[in-house]
Coordinates of C-alpha atoms (C1' of nucleotides) in Angstrom, one line a residue:
Chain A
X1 CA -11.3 -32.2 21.1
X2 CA -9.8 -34.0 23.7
X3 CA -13.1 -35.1 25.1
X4 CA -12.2 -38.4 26.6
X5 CA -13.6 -40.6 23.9
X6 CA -15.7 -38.4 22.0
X7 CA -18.1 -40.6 20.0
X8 CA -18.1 -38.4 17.0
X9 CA -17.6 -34.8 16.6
X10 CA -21.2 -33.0 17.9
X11 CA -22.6 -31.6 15.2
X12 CA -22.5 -32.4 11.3
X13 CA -20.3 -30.7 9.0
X14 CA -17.6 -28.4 9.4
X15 CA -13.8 -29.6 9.6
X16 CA -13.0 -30.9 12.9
X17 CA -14.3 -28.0 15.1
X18 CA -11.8 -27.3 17.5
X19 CA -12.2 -27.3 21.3
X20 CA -12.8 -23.9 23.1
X21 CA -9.5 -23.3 24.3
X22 CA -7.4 -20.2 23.4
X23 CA -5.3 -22.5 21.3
X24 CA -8.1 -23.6 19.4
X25 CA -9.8 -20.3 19.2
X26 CA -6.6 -18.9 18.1
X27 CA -6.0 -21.7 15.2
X28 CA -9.5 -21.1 14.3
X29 CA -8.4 -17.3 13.6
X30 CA -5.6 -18.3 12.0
X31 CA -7.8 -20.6 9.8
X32 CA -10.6 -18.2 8.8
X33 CA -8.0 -15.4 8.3
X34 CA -6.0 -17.1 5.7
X35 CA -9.7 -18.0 3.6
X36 CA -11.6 -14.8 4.4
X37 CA -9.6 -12.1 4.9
X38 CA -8.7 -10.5 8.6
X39 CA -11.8 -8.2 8.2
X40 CA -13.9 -11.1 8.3
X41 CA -11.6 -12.4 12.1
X42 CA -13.8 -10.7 14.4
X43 CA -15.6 -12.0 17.7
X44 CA -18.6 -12.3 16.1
X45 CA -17.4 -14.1 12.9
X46 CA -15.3 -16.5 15.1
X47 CA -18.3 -17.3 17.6
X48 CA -20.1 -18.4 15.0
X49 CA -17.2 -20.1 13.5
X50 CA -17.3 -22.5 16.8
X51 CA -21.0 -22.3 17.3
X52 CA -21.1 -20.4 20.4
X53 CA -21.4 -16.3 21.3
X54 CA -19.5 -14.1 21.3
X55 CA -19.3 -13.6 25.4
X56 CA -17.8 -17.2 25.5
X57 CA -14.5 -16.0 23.8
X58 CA -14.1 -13.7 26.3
X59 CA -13.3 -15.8 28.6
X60 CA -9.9 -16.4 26.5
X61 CA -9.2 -13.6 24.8
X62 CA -8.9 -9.9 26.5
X63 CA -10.1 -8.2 23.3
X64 CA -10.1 -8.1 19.6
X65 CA -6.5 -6.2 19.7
X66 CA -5.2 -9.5 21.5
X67 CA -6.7 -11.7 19.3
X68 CA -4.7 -10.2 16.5
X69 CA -2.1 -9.9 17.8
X70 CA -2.0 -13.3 18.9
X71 CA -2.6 -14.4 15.2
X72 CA 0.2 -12.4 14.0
X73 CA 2.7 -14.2 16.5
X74 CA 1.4 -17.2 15.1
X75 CA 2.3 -16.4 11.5
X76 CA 5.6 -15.4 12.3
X77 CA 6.6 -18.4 12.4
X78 CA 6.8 -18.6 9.0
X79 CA 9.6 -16.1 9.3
X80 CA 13.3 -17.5 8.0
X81 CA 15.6 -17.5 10.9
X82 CA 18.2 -19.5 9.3
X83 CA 20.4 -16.8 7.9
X84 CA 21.3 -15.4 11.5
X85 CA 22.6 -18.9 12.2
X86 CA 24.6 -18.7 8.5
X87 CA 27.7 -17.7 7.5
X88 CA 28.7 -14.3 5.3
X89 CA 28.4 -11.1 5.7
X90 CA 25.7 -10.1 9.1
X91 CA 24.5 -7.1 6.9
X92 CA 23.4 -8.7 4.5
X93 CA 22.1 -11.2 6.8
X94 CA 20.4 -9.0 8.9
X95 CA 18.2 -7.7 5.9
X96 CA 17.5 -10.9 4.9
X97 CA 15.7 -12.0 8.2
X98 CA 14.2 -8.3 7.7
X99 CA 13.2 -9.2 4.0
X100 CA 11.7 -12.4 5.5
X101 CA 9.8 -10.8 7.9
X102 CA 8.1 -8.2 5.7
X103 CA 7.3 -10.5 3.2
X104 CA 5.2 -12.4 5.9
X105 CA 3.3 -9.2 6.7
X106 CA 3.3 -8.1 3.0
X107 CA 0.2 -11.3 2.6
X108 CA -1.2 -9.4 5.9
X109 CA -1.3 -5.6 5.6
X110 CA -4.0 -5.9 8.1
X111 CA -1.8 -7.2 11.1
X112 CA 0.9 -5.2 10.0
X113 CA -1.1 -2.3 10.9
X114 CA -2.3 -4.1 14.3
X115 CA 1.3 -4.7 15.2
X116 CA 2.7 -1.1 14.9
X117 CA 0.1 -0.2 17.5
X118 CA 0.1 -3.2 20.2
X119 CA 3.6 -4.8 19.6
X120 CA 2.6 -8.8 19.8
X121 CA 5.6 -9.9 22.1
X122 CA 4.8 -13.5 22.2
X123 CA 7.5 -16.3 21.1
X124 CA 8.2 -16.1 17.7
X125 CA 8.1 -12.4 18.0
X126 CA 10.6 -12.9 20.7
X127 CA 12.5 -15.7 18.3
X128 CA 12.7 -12.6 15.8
X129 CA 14.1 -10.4 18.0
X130 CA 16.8 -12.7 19.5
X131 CA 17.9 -13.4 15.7
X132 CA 18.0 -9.7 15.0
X133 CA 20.1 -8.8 18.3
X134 CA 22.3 -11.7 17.8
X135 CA 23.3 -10.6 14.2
X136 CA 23.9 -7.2 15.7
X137 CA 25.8 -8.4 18.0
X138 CA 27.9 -10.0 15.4
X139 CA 28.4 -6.9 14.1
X140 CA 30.1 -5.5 17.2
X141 CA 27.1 -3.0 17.7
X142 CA 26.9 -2.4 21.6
X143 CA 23.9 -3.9 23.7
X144 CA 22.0 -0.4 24.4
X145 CA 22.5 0.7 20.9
X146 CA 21.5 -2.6 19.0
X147 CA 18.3 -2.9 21.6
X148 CA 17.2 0.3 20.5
X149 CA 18.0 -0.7 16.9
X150 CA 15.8 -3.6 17.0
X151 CA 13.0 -1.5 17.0
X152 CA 13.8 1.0 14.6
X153 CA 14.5 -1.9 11.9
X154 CA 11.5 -3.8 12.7
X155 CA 9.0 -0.5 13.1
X156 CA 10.3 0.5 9.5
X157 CA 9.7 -3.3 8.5
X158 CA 6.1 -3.1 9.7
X159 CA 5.2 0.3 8.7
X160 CA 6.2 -0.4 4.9
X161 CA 4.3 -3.4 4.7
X162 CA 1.3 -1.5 6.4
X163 CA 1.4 0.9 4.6
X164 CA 2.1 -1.3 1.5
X165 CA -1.6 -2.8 2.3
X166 CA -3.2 -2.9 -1.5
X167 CA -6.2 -2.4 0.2
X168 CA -6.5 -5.7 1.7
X169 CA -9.5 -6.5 -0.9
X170 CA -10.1 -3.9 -3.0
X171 CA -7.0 -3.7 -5.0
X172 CA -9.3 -1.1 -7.4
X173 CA -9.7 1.5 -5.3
X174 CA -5.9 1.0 -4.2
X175 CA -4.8 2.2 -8.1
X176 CA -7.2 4.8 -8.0
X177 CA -5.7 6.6 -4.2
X178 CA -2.5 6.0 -6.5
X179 CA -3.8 8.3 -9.3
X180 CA -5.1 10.8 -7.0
X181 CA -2.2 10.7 -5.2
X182 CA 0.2 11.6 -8.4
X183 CA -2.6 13.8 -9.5
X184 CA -1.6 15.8 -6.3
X185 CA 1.9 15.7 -6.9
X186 CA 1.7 17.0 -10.2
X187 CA -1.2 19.5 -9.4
X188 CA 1.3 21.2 -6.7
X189 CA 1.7 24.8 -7.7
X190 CA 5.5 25.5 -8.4
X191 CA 4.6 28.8 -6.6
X192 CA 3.5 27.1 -3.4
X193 CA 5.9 23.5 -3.9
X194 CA 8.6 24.3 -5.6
X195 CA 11.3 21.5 -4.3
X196 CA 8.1 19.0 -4.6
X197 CA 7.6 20.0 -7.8
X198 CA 11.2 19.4 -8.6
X199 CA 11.3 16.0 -7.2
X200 CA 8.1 15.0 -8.5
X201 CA 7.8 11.6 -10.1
X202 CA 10.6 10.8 -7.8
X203 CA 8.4 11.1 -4.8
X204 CA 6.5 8.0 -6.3
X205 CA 9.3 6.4 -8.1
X206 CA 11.0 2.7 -7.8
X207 CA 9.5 -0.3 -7.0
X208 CA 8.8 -0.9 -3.9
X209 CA 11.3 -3.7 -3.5
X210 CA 14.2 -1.4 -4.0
X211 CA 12.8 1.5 -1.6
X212 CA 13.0 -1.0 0.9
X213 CA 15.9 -2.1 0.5
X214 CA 17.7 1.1 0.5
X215 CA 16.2 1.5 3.6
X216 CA 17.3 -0.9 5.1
X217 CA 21.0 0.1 4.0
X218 CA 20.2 3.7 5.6
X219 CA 18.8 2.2 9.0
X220 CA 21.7 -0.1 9.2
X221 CA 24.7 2.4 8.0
X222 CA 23.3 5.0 10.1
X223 CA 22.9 2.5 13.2
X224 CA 26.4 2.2 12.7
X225 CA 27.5 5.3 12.8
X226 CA 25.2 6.9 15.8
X227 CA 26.2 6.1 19.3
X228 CA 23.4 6.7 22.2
X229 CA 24.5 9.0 24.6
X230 CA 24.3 8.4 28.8
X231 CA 25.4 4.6 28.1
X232 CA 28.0 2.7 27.7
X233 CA 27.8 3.0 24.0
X234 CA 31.4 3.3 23.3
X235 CA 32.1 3.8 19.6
X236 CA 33.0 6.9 19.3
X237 CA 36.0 8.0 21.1
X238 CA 34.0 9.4 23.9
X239 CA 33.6 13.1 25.0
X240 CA 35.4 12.7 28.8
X241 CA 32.7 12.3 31.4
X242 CA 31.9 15.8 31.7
Chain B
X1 CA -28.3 27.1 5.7
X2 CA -27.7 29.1 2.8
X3 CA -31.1 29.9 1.9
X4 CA -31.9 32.9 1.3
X5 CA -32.3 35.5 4.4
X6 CA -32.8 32.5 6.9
X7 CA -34.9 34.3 9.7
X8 CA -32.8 32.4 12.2
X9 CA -31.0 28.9 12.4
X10 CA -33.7 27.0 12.1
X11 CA -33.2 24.6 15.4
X12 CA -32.9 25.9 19.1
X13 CA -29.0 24.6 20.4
X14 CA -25.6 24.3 19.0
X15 CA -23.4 26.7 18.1
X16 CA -23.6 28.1 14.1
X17 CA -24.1 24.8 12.4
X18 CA -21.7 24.8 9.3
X19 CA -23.2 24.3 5.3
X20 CA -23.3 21.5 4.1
X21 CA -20.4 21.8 2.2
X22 CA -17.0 20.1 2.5
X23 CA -15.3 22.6 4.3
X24 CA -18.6 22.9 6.5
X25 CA -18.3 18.8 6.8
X26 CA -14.5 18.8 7.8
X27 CA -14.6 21.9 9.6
X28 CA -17.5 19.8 11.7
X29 CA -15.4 17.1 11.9
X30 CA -12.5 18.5 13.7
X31 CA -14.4 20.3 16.3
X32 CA -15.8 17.1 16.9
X33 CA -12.7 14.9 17.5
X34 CA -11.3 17.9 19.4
X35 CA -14.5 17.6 22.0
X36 CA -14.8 13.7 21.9
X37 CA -12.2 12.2 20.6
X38 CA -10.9 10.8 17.0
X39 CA -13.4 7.5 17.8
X40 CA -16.8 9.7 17.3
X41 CA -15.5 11.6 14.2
X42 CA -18.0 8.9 12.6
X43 CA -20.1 9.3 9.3
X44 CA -23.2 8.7 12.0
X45 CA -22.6 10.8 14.7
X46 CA -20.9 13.4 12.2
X47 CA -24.2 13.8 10.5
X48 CA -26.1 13.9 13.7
X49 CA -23.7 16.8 14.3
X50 CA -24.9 18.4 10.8
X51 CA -28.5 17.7 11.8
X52 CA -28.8 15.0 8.5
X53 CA -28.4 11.7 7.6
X54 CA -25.0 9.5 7.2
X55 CA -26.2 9.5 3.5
X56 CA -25.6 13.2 2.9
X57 CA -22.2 13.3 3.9
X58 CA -21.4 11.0 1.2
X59 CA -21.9 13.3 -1.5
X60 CA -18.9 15.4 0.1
X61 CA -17.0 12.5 0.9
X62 CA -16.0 9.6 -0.6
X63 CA -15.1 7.5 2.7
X64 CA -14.5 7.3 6.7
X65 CA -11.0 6.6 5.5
X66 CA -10.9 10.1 3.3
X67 CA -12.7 12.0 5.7
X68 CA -9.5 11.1 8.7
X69 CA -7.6 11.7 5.9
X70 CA -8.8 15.6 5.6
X71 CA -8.9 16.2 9.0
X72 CA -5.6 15.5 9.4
X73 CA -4.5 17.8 6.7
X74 CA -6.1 20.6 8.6
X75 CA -3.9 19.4 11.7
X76 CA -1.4 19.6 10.0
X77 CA -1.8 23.4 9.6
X78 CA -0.2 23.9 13.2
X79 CA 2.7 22.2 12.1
X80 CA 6.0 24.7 12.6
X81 CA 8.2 25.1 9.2
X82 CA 9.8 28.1 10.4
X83 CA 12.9 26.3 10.8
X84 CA 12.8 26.0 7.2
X85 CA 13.2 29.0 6.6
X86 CA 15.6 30.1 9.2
X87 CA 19.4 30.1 9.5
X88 CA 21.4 27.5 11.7
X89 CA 22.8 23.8 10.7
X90 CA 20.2 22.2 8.2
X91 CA 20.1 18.7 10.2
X92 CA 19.4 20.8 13.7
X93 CA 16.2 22.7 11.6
X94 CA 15.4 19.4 10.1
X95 CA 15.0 17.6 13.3
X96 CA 13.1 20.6 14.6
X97 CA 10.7 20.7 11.8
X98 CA 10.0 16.5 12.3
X99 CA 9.7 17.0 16.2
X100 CA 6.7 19.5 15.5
X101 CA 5.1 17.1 13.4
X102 CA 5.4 14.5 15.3
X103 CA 4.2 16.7 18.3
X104 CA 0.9 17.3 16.0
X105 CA 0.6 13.9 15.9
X106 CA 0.7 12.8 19.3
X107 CA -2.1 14.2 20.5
X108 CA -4.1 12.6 17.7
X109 CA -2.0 9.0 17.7
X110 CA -5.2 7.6 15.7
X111 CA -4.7 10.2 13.1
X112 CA -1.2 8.9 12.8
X113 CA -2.0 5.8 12.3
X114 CA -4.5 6.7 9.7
X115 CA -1.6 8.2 7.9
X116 CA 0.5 5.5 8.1
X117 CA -2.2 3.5 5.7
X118 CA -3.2 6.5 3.3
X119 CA -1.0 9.3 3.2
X120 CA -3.1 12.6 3.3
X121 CA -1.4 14.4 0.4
X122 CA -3.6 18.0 1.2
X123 CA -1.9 21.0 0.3
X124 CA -0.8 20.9 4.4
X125 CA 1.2 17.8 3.6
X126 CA 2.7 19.3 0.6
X127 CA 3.7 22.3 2.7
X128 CA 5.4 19.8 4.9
X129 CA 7.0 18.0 2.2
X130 CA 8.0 20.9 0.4
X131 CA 10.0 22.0 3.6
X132 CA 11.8 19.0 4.7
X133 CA 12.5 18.5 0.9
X134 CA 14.3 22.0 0.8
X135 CA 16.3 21.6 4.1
X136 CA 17.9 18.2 2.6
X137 CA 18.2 20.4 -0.3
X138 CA 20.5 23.1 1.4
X139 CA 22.0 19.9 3.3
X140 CA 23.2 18.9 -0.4
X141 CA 21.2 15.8 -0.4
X142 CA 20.3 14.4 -4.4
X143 CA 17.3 15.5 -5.2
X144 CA 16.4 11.7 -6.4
X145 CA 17.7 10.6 -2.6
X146 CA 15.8 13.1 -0.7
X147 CA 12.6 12.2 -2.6
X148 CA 13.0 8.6 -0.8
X149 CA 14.6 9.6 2.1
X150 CA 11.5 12.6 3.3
X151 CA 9.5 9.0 2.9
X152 CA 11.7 7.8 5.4
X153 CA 11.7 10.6 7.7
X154 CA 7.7 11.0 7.9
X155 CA 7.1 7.0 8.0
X156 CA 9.6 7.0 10.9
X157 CA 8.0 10.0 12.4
X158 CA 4.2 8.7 11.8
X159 CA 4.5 5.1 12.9
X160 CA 6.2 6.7 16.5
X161 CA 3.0 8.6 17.1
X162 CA 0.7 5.9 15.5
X163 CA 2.1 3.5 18.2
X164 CA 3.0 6.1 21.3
X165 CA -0.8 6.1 20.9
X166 CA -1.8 5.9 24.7
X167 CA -4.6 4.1 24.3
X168 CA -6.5 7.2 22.5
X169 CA -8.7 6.9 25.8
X170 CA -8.1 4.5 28.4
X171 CA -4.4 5.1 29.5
X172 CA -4.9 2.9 32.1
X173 CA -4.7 0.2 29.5
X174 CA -1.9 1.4 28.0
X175 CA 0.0 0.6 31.1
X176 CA -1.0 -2.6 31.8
X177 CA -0.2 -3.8 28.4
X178 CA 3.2 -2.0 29.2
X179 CA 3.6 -4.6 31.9
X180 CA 2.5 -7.1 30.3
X181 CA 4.9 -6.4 27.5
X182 CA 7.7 -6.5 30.4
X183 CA 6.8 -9.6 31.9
X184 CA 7.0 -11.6 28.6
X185 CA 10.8 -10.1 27.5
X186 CA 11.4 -11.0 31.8
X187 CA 10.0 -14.2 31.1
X188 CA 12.3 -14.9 28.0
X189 CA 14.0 -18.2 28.6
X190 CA 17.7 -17.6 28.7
X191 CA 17.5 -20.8 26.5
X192 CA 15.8 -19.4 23.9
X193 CA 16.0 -16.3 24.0
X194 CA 19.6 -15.3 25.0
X195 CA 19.9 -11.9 23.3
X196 CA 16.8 -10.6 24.7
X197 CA 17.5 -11.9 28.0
X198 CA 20.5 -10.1 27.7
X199 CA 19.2 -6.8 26.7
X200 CA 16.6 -7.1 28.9
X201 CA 15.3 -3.5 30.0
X202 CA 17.4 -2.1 27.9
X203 CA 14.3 -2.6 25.1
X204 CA 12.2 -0.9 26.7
X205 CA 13.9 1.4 28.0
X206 CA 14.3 5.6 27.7
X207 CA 12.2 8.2 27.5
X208 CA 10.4 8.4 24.0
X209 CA 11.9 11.9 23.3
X210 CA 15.3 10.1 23.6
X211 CA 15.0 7.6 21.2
X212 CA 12.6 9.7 18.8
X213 CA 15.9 11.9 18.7
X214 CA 18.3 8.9 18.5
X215 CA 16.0 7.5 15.5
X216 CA 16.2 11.0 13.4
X217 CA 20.0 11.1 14.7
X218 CA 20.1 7.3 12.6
X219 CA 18.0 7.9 9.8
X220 CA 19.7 11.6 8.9
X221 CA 23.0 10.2 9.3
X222 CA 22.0 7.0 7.4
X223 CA 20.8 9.0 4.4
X224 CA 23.8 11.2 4.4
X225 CA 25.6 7.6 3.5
X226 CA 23.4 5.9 1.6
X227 CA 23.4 6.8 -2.6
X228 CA 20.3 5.7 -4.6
X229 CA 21.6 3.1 -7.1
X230 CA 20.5 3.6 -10.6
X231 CA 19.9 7.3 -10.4
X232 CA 22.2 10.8 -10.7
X233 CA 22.9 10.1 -7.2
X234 CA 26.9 10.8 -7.4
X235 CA 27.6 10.8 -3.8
X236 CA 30.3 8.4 -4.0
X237 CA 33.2 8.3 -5.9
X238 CA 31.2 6.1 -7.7
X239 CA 31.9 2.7 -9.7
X240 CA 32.4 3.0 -13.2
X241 CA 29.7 2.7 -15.1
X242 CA 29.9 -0.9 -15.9
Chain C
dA1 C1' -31.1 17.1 -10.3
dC2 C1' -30.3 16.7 -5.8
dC3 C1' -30.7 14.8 -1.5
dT4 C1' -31.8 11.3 2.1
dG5 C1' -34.9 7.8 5.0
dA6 C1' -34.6 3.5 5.8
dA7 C1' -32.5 -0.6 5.3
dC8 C1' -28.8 -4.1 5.0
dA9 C1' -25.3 -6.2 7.1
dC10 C1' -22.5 -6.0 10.2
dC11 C1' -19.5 -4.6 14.8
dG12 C1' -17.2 -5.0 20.4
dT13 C1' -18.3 -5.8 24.9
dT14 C1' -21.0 -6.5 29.1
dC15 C1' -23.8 -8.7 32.4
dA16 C1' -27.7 -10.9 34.4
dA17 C1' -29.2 -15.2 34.3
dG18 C1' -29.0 -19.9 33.7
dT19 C1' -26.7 -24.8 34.1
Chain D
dA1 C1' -18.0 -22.2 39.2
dC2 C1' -18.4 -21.8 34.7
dC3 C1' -20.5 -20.3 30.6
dT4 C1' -23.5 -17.6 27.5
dG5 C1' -28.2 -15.5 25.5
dA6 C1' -29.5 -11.4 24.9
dA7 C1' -29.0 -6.8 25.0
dC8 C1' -26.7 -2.2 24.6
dA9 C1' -24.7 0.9 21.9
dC10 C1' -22.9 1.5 18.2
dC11 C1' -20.7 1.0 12.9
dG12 C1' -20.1 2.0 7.1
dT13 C1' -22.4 2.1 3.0
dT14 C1' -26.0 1.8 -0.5
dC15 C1' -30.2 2.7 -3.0
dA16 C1' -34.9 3.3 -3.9
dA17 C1' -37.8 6.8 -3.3
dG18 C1' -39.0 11.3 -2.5
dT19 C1' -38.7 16.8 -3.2

DNA sequence: ACCTGAACACCGTTCAAGT
DNA sequence: ACCTGAACACCGTTCAAGT
């Protein structure tokens, strides 16, 4: 790619191949995720992608984990930081950066799931956190509490859109877990379930939309009202030192 | 294996190979990611266990995905409700019942995860729910709020032990992507990243247990505050109906 | 009717050997 | 010194063919 002059790109077809660099692997991820799906963004499938083997990504990427998680970082900056830097209300603020960021993950269930287990920590994730802290900080919640409270928000953010995942491919089978799913429900023996019984439908109930949003409301309200103890969380009128 | 008076099991080794039944198949399948690890409960390996081809098991099983799915349930049999049943202040028992699940689940974080994509729903699960729906229950909690909120609880639960997860197997890993993870949020720019600069440590900091508590502390007292719109959900005064 | 051998189409990761 | 072909050790799932 930046091969001094290059006379023409190597080999015949294929959209300007990108250089072997971890910036050009990773935009070559980023590429073949959004038209084949993240099953298909695998070592393998990316060698071949920039006509090499597999060993030579190695040599820029520590693992398949990495790799993702990389990609996610990437796609989060399509995540709307604006309304921390807007006026109104930092609640409702605050769960509109949220909203932003699930729907981002909501097109990726896959990474969703990759990013509850290795946490992706690269700049736009770090961009996210330092628009979620500063809203919190708006709010007057203190610094141990709200850095804690980053987590919670976002870990409830990721797992709903992970677990949200309409099968990533195969929305079919995802209707048919669905059915089985409320077959259970309803199946449950009053004997053995009563109180699920009682709330049945419930359990499945709303879309999905609202859910979240409600839970966002609980994480935030309750947030508010739970100090940490053994810091200098001070909003409660503070039990003397002893 | 079931036929007829068998003179003896028919190959030297192993200890009383199970039918070839479901319960023979799942039965097999814990024992296996009790000795080796959730990685090599496999369809493969699994039927080299049952002395058969991958092919078999899928008359039994629909899926790798279904098979986690059922192991987990049977985990989930070690689960303590006790505290359901048992007298004391309804959040304390609450917490107590999560904690055990949650304990469950740490020592399978990969299970957790699974769970996290497609909830399990055996009759295990519905034990769990059943319990946790009847302590918000005695807590007073609208039956149409505690169907969303035991969502809540479990999702918040689940996702901790999908991503405590210490590396399943390599824990030396698990630790270096720990550091890793602390020399990007050191190496936040003050410039762009102010708030994370500023809470430096303090996001990573605590021992899990701490903030496991301090996240059930938030989400029970968030719940307590947060009415369902649209539903019987009269905890507040309420807005008249227009 | 029930079960399964064998095949299809893939994986991640390593390392010895080449340039 | 840098890169990689080829191999190692696996996967899930299907289906034609056997008993």
């Amino acid at each position: 790619m930046t091969a001094h002059p290059a006379p023409r790109p190597s080999r015949r077809e294929r959209p300007a191949k990108p250089a072997l660099t971890r910036e050009g692997i990773i935009e070559t991820a980023v590429a073949l995720m959004r038209s084949e799906g993240l099953s298909r963004v695998t070592m393998r499938r990316l060698a071949q992608e920039l006509d090499t083997g597999p060993a030579s990504l190695y040599v820029y990427v520590r693992s398949t984990a990495e790799l993702h998680a990389a990609v996610l970082d990437e796609l989060l900056g399509a995540v709307d930081l604006g309304p921390a830097r807007a006026d109104g209300d930092w609640r409702d603020r605050l769960v509109e950066v949220l909203t932003s960021y699930t729907a981002v993950l909501f097109e990726h269930p896959g990474l969703a799931r990759s990013a509850l287990v290795s946490r992706p920590f690269g700049d736009r994730y770090l961009d996210l956190l330092d628009a979620l802290l500063a809203l919190m900080s708006e709010g007057g919640i203190p610094r141990a509490r709200a850095a804690w409270a980053v987590d919670l928000l976002l870990q409830f953010a990721t797992a709903t859109a992970a677990e949200h995942a309409p099968g990533e491919k195969d929305p079919a089978d995802a209707e048919g877990e669905w059915a089985a799913l409320a077959a259970a429900l309803h199946g449950a023996s009053g004997e053995r379930h009563p109180h699920v019984t009682a709330a049945g439908a419930e359990l499945l109930s709303g879309p999905g939309e609202a859910r979240m949003d409600w839970g966002f409301q609980v994480l935030i309200s309750g947030i508010l009202h739970t100090p940490r103890h053994g810091t200098s969380d001070t909003s409660r009128p503070s039990l003397p030192k002893e």
